[in-house]
Every structure is written in structure tokens, then in C-alpha cells.
PDB file of C-alpha atoms in Angstrom:
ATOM      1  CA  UNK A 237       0.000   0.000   0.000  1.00  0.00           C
ATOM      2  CA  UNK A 238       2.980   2.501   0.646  1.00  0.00           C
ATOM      3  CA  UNK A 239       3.890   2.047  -3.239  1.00  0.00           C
ATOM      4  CA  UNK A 240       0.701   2.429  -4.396  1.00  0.00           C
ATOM      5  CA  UNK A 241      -0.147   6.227  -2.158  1.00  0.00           C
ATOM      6  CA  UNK A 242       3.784   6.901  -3.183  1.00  0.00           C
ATOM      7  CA  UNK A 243       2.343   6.344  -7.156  1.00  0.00           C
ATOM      8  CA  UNK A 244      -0.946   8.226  -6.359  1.00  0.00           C
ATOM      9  CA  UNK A 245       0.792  11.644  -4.523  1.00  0.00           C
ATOM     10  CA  UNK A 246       3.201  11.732  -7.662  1.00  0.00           C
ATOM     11  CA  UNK A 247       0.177  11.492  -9.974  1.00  0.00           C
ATOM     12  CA  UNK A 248      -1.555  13.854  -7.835  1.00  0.00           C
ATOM     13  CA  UNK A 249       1.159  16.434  -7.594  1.00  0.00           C
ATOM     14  CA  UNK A 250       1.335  16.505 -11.378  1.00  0.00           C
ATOM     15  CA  UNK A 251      -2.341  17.886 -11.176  1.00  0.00           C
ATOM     16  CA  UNK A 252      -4.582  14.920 -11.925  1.00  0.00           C
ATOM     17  CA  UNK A 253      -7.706  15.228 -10.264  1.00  0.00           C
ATOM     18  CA  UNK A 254      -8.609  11.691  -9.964  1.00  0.00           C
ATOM     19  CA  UNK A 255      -5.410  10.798  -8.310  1.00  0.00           C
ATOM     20  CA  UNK A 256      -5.482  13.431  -5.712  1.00  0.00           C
ATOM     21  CA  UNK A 257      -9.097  12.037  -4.756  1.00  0.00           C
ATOM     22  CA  UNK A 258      -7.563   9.020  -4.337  1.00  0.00           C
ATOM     23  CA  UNK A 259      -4.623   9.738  -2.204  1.00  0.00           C
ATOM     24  CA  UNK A 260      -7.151  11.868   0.114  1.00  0.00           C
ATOM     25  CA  UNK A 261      -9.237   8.187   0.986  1.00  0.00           C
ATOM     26  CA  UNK A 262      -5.560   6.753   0.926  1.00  0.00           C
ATOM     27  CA  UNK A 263      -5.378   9.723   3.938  1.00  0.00           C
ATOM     28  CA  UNK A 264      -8.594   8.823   5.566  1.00  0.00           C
ATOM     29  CA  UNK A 265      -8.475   5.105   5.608  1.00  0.00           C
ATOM     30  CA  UNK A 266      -4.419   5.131   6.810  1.00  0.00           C
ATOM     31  CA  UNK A 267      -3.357   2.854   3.697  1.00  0.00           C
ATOM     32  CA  UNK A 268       0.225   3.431   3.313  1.00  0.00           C
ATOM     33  CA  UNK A 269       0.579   6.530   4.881  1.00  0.00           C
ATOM     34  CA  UNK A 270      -0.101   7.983   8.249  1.00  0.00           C
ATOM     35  CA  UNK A 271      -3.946   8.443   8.709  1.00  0.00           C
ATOM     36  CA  UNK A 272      -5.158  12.352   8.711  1.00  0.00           C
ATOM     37  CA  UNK A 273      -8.094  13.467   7.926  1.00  0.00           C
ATOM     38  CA  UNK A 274      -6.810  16.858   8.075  1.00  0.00           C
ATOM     39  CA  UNK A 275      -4.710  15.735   5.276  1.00  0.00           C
ATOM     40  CA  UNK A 276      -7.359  13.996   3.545  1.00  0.00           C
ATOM     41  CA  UNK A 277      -9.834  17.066   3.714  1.00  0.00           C
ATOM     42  CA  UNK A 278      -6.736  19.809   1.972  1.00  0.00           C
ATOM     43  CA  UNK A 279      -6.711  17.263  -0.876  1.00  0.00           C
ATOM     44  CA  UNK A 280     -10.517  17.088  -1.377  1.00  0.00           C
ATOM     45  CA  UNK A 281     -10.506  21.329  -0.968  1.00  0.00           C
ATOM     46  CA  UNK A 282      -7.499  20.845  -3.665  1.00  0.00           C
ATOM     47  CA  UNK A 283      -9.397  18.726  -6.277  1.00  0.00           C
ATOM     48  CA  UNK A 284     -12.858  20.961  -5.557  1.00  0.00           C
ATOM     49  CA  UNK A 285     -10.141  24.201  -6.471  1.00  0.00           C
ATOM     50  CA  UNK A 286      -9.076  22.670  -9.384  1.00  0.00           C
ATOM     51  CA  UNK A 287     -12.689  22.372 -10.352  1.00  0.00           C
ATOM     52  CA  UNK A 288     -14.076  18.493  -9.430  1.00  0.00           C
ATOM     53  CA  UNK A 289     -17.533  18.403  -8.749  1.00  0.00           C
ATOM     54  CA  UNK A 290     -17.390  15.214  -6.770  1.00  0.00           C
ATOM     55  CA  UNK A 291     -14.782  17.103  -4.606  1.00  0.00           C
ATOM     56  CA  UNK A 292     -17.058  19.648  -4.065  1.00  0.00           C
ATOM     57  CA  UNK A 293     -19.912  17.772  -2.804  1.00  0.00           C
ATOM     58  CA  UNK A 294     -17.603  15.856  -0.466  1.00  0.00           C
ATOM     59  CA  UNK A 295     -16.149  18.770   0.966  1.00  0.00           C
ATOM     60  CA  UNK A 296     -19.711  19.645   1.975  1.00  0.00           C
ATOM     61  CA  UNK A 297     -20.222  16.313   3.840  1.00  0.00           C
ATOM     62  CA  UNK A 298     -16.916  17.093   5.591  1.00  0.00           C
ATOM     63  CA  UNK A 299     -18.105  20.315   6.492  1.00  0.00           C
ATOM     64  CA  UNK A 300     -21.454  19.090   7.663  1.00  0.00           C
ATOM     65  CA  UNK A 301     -19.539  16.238   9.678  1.00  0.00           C
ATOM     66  CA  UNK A 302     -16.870  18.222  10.538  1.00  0.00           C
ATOM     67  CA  UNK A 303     -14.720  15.450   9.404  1.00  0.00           C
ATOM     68  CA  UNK A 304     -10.927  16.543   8.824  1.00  0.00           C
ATOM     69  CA  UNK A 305     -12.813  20.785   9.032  1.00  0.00           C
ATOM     70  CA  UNK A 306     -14.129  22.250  11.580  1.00  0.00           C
ATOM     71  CA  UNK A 307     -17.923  21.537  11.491  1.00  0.00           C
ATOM     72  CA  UNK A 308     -19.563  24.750   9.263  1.00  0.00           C
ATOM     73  CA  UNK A 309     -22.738  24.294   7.694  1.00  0.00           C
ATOM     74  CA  UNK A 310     -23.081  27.421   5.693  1.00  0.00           C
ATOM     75  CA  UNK A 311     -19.909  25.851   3.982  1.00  0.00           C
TER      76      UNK A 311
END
């Protein structure tokens, strides 16, 4: 598992959407790297900046769970 998040953050830093989502659940579930959700949330808010629409709707469960956020439901 520590290949495969050490695969996805190099995708991800190269700007591919997809990739970053997938490192962020690689965050939140603790495979291969050190769980955060902190961690996890900044790469969700990064794919939602870069324009994803899934990202977007997760970062308003986050903020409605305040999972990885502080808790902010007019977010």
C-alpha cells in the first residue's frame, strides 16, 4: 500500500484530479501513509479548487460532519 499512495501523490502532484481524490481516501483510511483526515480534507478542498464536482460535494459532507474541518454548515 505505501507504493501504491507513493504512485498516487506523484500522480496527484502533477495535477490529476482523480489521483489526488484518491490519495485523500488513501489519507482517511491510513493505507500506506499515516492516517489524517486533516490531510485527507486539503486534498478534497485541492481537487474541488481545481474544479471536481465530486470534490465539491464531499467537501460539503466534511463540512457538515466536521470530518478533517471544523464543522460549518453554511460551507
Amino acid at each position: 500500500q505505501a507504493l501504491s499512495a507513493r504512485w498516487m501523490r506523484r500522480a496527484a502532484e502533477q495535477g490529476h484530479i482523480e489521483a489526488t481524490l484518491s490519495l485523500a481516501r488513501f489519507y482517511f483510511q491510513g493505507w500506506g501513509v499515516e492516517k489524517s483526515e486533516e490531510t485527507g480534507a486539503r486534498l478534497i478542498q485541492k481537487a474541488a479548487d481545481a474544479g471536481s464536482s465530486s470534490a465539491k460535494g464531499l467537501m460539503g459532507i466534511l463540512y457538515m460532519g466536521g470530518i478533517g474541518v471544523q464543522q460549518d454548515f453554511a460551507q
